[in-house]
Amino acid sequence: ETVIIRTLRKLDVMFRFSSSQCIILLNNTSMENVELVSHRIINSFYRLYDKKNMSLSYDTADINNSSADNPAE
């Protein structure tokens, strides 16, 4: 959670969905920049945690068009 909060801009929002899931809203952000933010979060996460014991996955969607991209990682 801390990794995500440190990565986001002040206008972005993160919600805890469950004990292991978050929903992140990136306001006024292109899908290209969404990918950049996603990779920045992943890289920060793996710098802090042992890659052998945890995994991180994400999915993206453009809520303006209600179309989901392919799941990544």
mmCIF file of N, CA and C in Angstrom:
data_model
loop_
_atom_site.group_PDB
_atom_site.id
_atom_site.type_symbol
_atom_site.label_atom_id
_atom_site.label_comp_id
_atom_site.label_asym_id
_atom_site.label_seq_id
_atom_site.Cartn_x
_atom_site.Cartn_y
_atom_site.Cartn_z
ATOM 1 N N GLU A 1 0.825 -1.195 0.000
ATOM 2 C CA GLU A 1 0.000 0.000 0.000
ATOM 3 C C GLU A 1 0.866 1.255 0.000
ATOM 4 N N THR A 2 1.906 1.259 0.814
ATOM 5 C CA THR A 2 2.801 2.408 0.889
ATOM 6 C C THR A 2 3.492 2.655 -0.445
ATOM 7 N N VAL A 3 3.892 1.589 -1.112
ATOM 8 C CA VAL A 3 4.534 1.705 -2.427
ATOM 9 C C VAL A 3 3.597 2.400 -3.398
ATOM 10 N N ILE A 4 2.355 2.027 -3.379
ATOM 11 C CA ILE A 4 1.373 2.616 -4.300
ATOM 12 C C ILE A 4 1.166 4.087 -3.977
ATOM 13 N N ILE A 5 0.958 4.405 -2.735
ATOM 14 C CA ILE A 5 0.699 5.790 -2.329
ATOM 15 C C ILE A 5 1.870 6.692 -2.705
ATOM 16 N N ARG A 6 3.083 6.214 -2.522
ATOM 17 C CA ARG A 6 4.263 7.012 -2.864
ATOM 18 C C ARG A 6 4.403 7.215 -4.374
ATOM 19 N N THR A 7 3.839 6.342 -5.158
ATOM 20 C CA THR A 7 3.962 6.395 -6.609
ATOM 21 C C THR A 7 2.906 7.290 -7.248
ATOM 22 N N LEU A 8 1.771 7.429 -6.608
ATOM 23 C CA LEU A 8 0.648 8.149 -7.202
ATOM 24 C C LEU A 8 0.770 9.662 -7.048
ATOM 25 N N ARG A 9 0.097 10.356 -7.953
ATOM 26 C CA ARG A 9 -0.020 11.808 -7.854
ATOM 27 C C ARG A 9 -1.129 12.139 -6.851
ATOM 28 N N LYS A 10 -1.190 13.363 -6.420
ATOM 29 C CA LYS A 10 -2.212 13.766 -5.438
ATOM 30 C C LYS A 10 -3.626 13.649 -5.990
ATOM 31 N N LEU A 11 -3.792 13.772 -7.301
ATOM 32 C CA LEU A 11 -5.133 13.690 -7.870
ATOM 33 C C LEU A 11 -5.578 12.253 -8.140
ATOM 34 N N ASP A 12 -4.666 11.284 -8.002
ATOM 35 C CA ASP A 12 -5.025 9.876 -8.162
ATOM 36 C C ASP A 12 -5.580 9.331 -6.856
ATOM 37 N N VAL A 13 -6.351 8.243 -6.955
ATOM 38 C CA VAL A 13 -7.020 7.696 -5.776
ATOM 39 C C VAL A 13 -6.779 6.191 -5.704
ATOM 40 N N MET A 14 -6.528 5.705 -4.487
ATOM 41 C CA MET A 14 -6.393 4.271 -4.262
ATOM 42 C C MET A 14 -7.426 3.836 -3.227
ATOM 43 N N PHE A 15 -8.094 2.718 -3.516
ATOM 44 C CA PHE A 15 -9.058 2.128 -2.587
ATOM 45 C C PHE A 15 -8.598 0.724 -2.253
ATOM 46 N N ARG A 16 -8.747 0.334 -1.011
ATOM 47 C CA ARG A 16 -8.474 -1.046 -0.608
ATOM 48 C C ARG A 16 -9.712 -1.854 -0.961
ATOM 49 N N PHE A 17 -9.552 -2.860 -1.832
ATOM 50 C CA PHE A 17 -10.666 -3.702 -2.276
ATOM 51 C C PHE A 17 -10.810 -4.928 -1.384
ATOM 52 N N SER A 18 -9.688 -5.490 -0.985
ATOM 53 C CA SER A 18 -9.644 -6.611 -0.044
ATOM 54 C C SER A 18 -8.293 -6.548 0.646
ATOM 55 N N SER A 19 -7.989 -7.539 1.470
ATOM 56 C CA SER A 19 -6.711 -7.509 2.183
ATOM 57 C C SER A 19 -5.519 -7.607 1.241
ATOM 58 N N SER A 20 -5.741 -8.111 0.023
ATOM 59 C CA SER A 20 -4.629 -8.255 -0.924
ATOM 60 C C SER A 20 -4.873 -7.561 -2.264
ATOM 61 N N GLN A 21 -5.925 -6.751 -2.351
ATOM 62 C CA GLN A 21 -6.247 -6.088 -3.622
ATOM 63 C C GLN A 21 -6.564 -4.613 -3.421
ATOM 64 N N CYS A 22 -6.124 -3.815 -4.393
ATOM 65 C CA CYS A 22 -6.408 -2.379 -4.392
ATOM 66 C C CYS A 22 -6.981 -1.992 -5.743
ATOM 67 N N ILE A 23 -7.772 -0.946 -5.734
ATOM 68 C CA ILE A 23 -8.245 -0.327 -6.958
ATOM 69 C C ILE A 23 -7.612 1.060 -7.004
ATOM 70 N N ILE A 24 -7.005 1.369 -8.144
ATOM 71 C CA ILE A 24 -6.334 2.654 -8.306
ATOM 72 C C ILE A 24 -6.991 3.392 -9.462
ATOM 73 N N LEU A 25 -7.412 4.616 -9.216
ATOM 74 C CA LEU A 25 -7.978 5.459 -10.260
ATOM 75 C C LEU A 25 -6.953 6.522 -10.620
ATOM 76 N N LEU A 26 -6.503 6.484 -11.864
ATOM 77 C CA LEU A 26 -5.529 7.455 -12.359
ATOM 78 C C LEU A 26 -6.298 8.468 -13.217
ATOM 79 N N ASN A 27 -6.600 9.606 -12.636
ATOM 80 C CA ASN A 27 -7.399 10.628 -13.306
ATOM 81 C C ASN A 27 -6.641 11.290 -14.446
ATOM 82 N N ASN A 28 -7.343 11.528 -15.545
ATOM 83 C CA ASN A 28 -6.781 12.232 -16.698
ATOM 84 C C ASN A 28 -5.438 11.656 -17.137
ATOM 85 N N THR A 29 -5.398 10.352 -17.316
ATOM 86 C CA THR A 29 -4.162 9.654 -17.664
ATOM 87 C C THR A 29 -4.383 8.796 -18.896
ATOM 88 N N SER A 30 -3.478 8.894 -19.853
ATOM 89 C CA SER A 30 -3.566 8.055 -21.053
ATOM 90 C C SER A 30 -3.238 6.613 -20.690
ATOM 91 N N MET A 31 -3.693 5.683 -21.515
ATOM 92 C CA MET A 31 -3.390 4.274 -21.261
ATOM 93 C C MET A 31 -1.881 4.024 -21.312
ATOM 94 N N GLU A 32 -1.183 4.769 -22.130
ATOM 95 C CA GLU A 32 0.288 4.648 -22.186
ATOM 96 C C GLU A 32 0.902 5.018 -20.833
ATOM 97 N N ASN A 33 0.431 6.094 -20.236
ATOM 98 C CA ASN A 33 0.948 6.501 -18.931
ATOM 99 C C ASN A 33 0.487 5.578 -17.813
ATOM 100 N N VAL A 34 -0.674 4.967 -17.974
ATOM 101 C CA VAL A 34 -1.132 3.971 -17.009
ATOM 102 C C VAL A 34 -0.124 2.823 -16.945
ATOM 103 N N GLU A 35 0.346 2.387 -18.103
ATOM 104 C CA GLU A 35 1.352 1.316 -18.147
ATOM 105 C C GLU A 35 2.638 1.752 -17.452
ATOM 106 N N LEU A 36 3.060 2.986 -17.661
ATOM 107 C CA LEU A 36 4.269 3.489 -17.004
ATOM 108 C C LEU A 36 4.113 3.498 -15.483
ATOM 109 N N VAL A 37 2.972 3.962 -15.014
ATOM 110 C CA VAL A 37 2.706 3.988 -13.570
ATOM 111 C C VAL A 37 2.669 2.566 -13.014
ATOM 112 N N SER A 38 2.025 1.661 -13.740
ATOM 113 C CA SER A 38 1.942 0.259 -13.304
ATOM 114 C C SER A 38 3.332 -0.347 -13.139
ATOM 115 N N HIS A 39 4.190 -0.121 -14.112
ATOM 116 C CA HIS A 39 5.551 -0.659 -14.036
ATOM 117 C C HIS A 39 6.349 -0.002 -12.914
ATOM 118 N N ARG A 40 6.114 1.269 -12.675
ATOM 119 C CA ARG A 40 6.800 1.952 -11.580
ATOM 120 C C ARG A 40 6.380 1.362 -10.232
ATOM 121 N N ILE A 41 5.101 1.056 -10.073
ATOM 122 C CA ILE A 41 4.614 0.433 -8.839
ATOM 123 C C ILE A 41 5.225 -0.960 -8.672
ATOM 124 N N ILE A 42 5.216 -1.731 -9.739
ATOM 125 C CA ILE A 42 5.777 -3.092 -9.681
ATOM 126 C C ILE A 42 7.259 -3.062 -9.323
ATOM 127 N N ASN A 43 8.015 -2.199 -9.975
ATOM 128 C CA ASN A 43 9.452 -2.115 -9.684
ATOM 129 C C ASN A 43 9.704 -1.706 -8.237
ATOM 130 N N SER A 44 8.947 -0.750 -7.732
ATOM 131 C CA SER A 44 9.098 -0.331 -6.333
ATOM 132 C C SER A 44 8.729 -1.459 -5.375
ATOM 133 N N PHE A 45 7.671 -2.176 -5.706
ATOM 134 C CA PHE A 45 7.224 -3.301 -4.885
ATOM 135 C C PHE A 45 8.324 -4.355 -4.757
ATOM 136 N N TYR A 46 8.887 -4.755 -5.887
ATOM 137 C CA TYR A 46 9.903 -5.814 -5.869
ATOM 138 C C TYR A 46 11.227 -5.363 -5.273
ATOM 139 N N ARG A 47 11.483 -4.060 -5.256
ATOM 140 C CA ARG A 47 12.680 -3.582 -4.556
ATOM 141 C C ARG A 47 12.521 -3.750 -3.043
ATOM 142 N N LEU A 48 11.286 -3.656 -2.560
ATOM 143 C CA LEU A 48 11.034 -3.764 -1.125
ATOM 144 C C LEU A 48 10.820 -5.191 -0.634
ATOM 145 N N TYR A 49 10.280 -6.052 -1.490
ATOM 146 C CA TYR A 49 9.902 -7.396 -1.059
ATOM 147 C C TYR A 49 10.638 -8.459 -1.852
ATOM 148 N N ASP A 50 10.878 -9.574 -1.196
ATOM 149 C CA ASP A 50 11.555 -10.698 -1.814
ATOM 150 C C ASP A 50 10.683 -11.288 -2.923
ATOM 151 N N LYS A 51 11.200 -11.339 -4.118
ATOM 152 C CA LYS A 51 10.432 -11.825 -5.268
ATOM 153 C C LYS A 51 10.012 -13.282 -5.129
ATOM 154 N N LYS A 52 10.716 -14.053 -4.339
ATOM 155 C CA LYS A 52 10.409 -15.478 -4.203
ATOM 156 C C LYS A 52 9.141 -15.726 -3.393
ATOM 157 N N ASN A 53 8.821 -14.813 -2.493
ATOM 158 C CA ASN A 53 7.705 -15.042 -1.571
ATOM 159 C C ASN A 53 6.406 -14.347 -1.958
ATOM 160 N N MET A 54 6.469 -13.421 -2.905
ATOM 161 C CA MET A 54 5.277 -12.664 -3.260
ATOM 162 C C MET A 54 5.221 -12.467 -4.770
ATOM 163 N N SER A 55 4.015 -12.268 -5.238
ATOM 164 C CA SER A 55 3.854 -11.905 -6.643
ATOM 165 C C SER A 55 2.871 -10.745 -6.736
ATOM 166 N N LEU A 56 2.960 -10.052 -7.809
ATOM 167 C CA LEU A 56 2.114 -8.889 -8.021
ATOM 168 C C LEU A 56 1.547 -8.977 -9.426
ATOM 169 N N SER A 57 0.254 -8.747 -9.548
ATOM 170 C CA SER A 57 -0.376 -8.735 -10.872
ATOM 171 C C SER A 57 -1.339 -7.565 -10.930
ATOM 172 N N TYR A 58 -1.676 -7.177 -12.150
ATOM 173 C CA TYR A 58 -2.597 -6.061 -12.307
ATOM 174 C C TYR A 58 -3.354 -6.189 -13.617
ATOM 175 N N ASP A 59 -4.429 -5.446 -13.705
ATOM 176 C CA ASP A 59 -5.215 -5.353 -14.918
ATOM 177 C C ASP A 59 -5.584 -3.885 -15.074
ATOM 178 N N THR A 60 -5.767 -3.444 -16.293
ATOM 179 C CA THR A 60 -6.130 -2.051 -16.524
ATOM 180 C C THR A 60 -7.423 -1.974 -17.312
ATOM 181 N N ALA A 61 -8.129 -0.880 -17.125
ATOM 182 C CA ALA A 61 -9.358 -0.640 -17.880
ATOM 183 C C ALA A 61 -9.539 0.857 -18.054
ATOM 184 N N ASP A 62 -10.023 1.233 -19.188
ATOM 185 C CA ASP A 62 -10.376 2.618 -19.456
ATOM 186 C C ASP A 62 -11.851 2.768 -19.088
ATOM 187 N N ILE A 63 -12.126 3.416 -17.974
ATOM 188 C CA ILE A 63 -13.515 3.476 -17.513
ATOM 189 C C ILE A 63 -14.366 4.413 -18.369
ATOM 190 N N ASN A 64 -13.723 5.270 -19.155
ATOM 191 C CA ASN A 64 -14.475 6.109 -20.091
ATOM 192 C C ASN A 64 -15.059 5.278 -21.226
ATOM 193 N N ASN A 65 -14.336 4.212 -21.613
ATOM 194 C CA ASN A 65 -14.786 3.362 -22.710
ATOM 195 C C ASN A 65 -15.260 1.999 -22.235
ATOM 196 N N SER A 66 -15.104 1.711 -20.951
ATOM 197 C CA SER A 66 -15.489 0.411 -20.359
ATOM 198 C C SER A 66 -14.869 -0.767 -21.089
ATOM 199 N N SER A 67 -13.652 -0.614 -21.589
ATOM 200 C CA SER A 67 -12.961 -1.723 -22.236
ATOM 201 C C SER A 67 -11.713 -2.069 -21.460
ATOM 202 N N ALA A 68 -11.505 -3.348 -21.202
ATOM 203 C CA ALA A 68 -10.346 -3.800 -20.437
ATOM 204 C C ALA A 68 -9.209 -4.152 -21.375
ATOM 205 N N ASP A 69 -8.002 -3.839 -20.935
ATOM 206 C CA ASP A 69 -6.814 -4.283 -21.653
ATOM 207 C C ASP A 69 -6.491 -5.698 -21.256
ATOM 208 N N ASN A 70 -5.460 -6.239 -21.859
ATOM 209 C CA ASN A 70 -5.002 -7.570 -21.493
ATOM 210 C C ASN A 70 -4.343 -7.533 -20.121
ATOM 211 N N PRO A 71 -4.560 -8.534 -19.270
ATOM 212 C CA PRO A 71 -3.871 -8.592 -17.979
ATOM 213 C C PRO A 71 -2.359 -8.624 -18.206
ATOM 214 N N ALA A 72 -1.632 -8.021 -17.305
ATOM 215 C CA ALA A 72 -0.168 -7.977 -17.427
ATOM 216 C C ALA A 72 0.493 -8.620 -16.234
ATOM 217 N N GLU A 73 1.722 -9.013 -16.436
ATOM 218 C CA GLU A 73 2.602 -9.607 -15.409
ATOM 219 C C GLU A 73 1.993 -10.826 -14.815
#
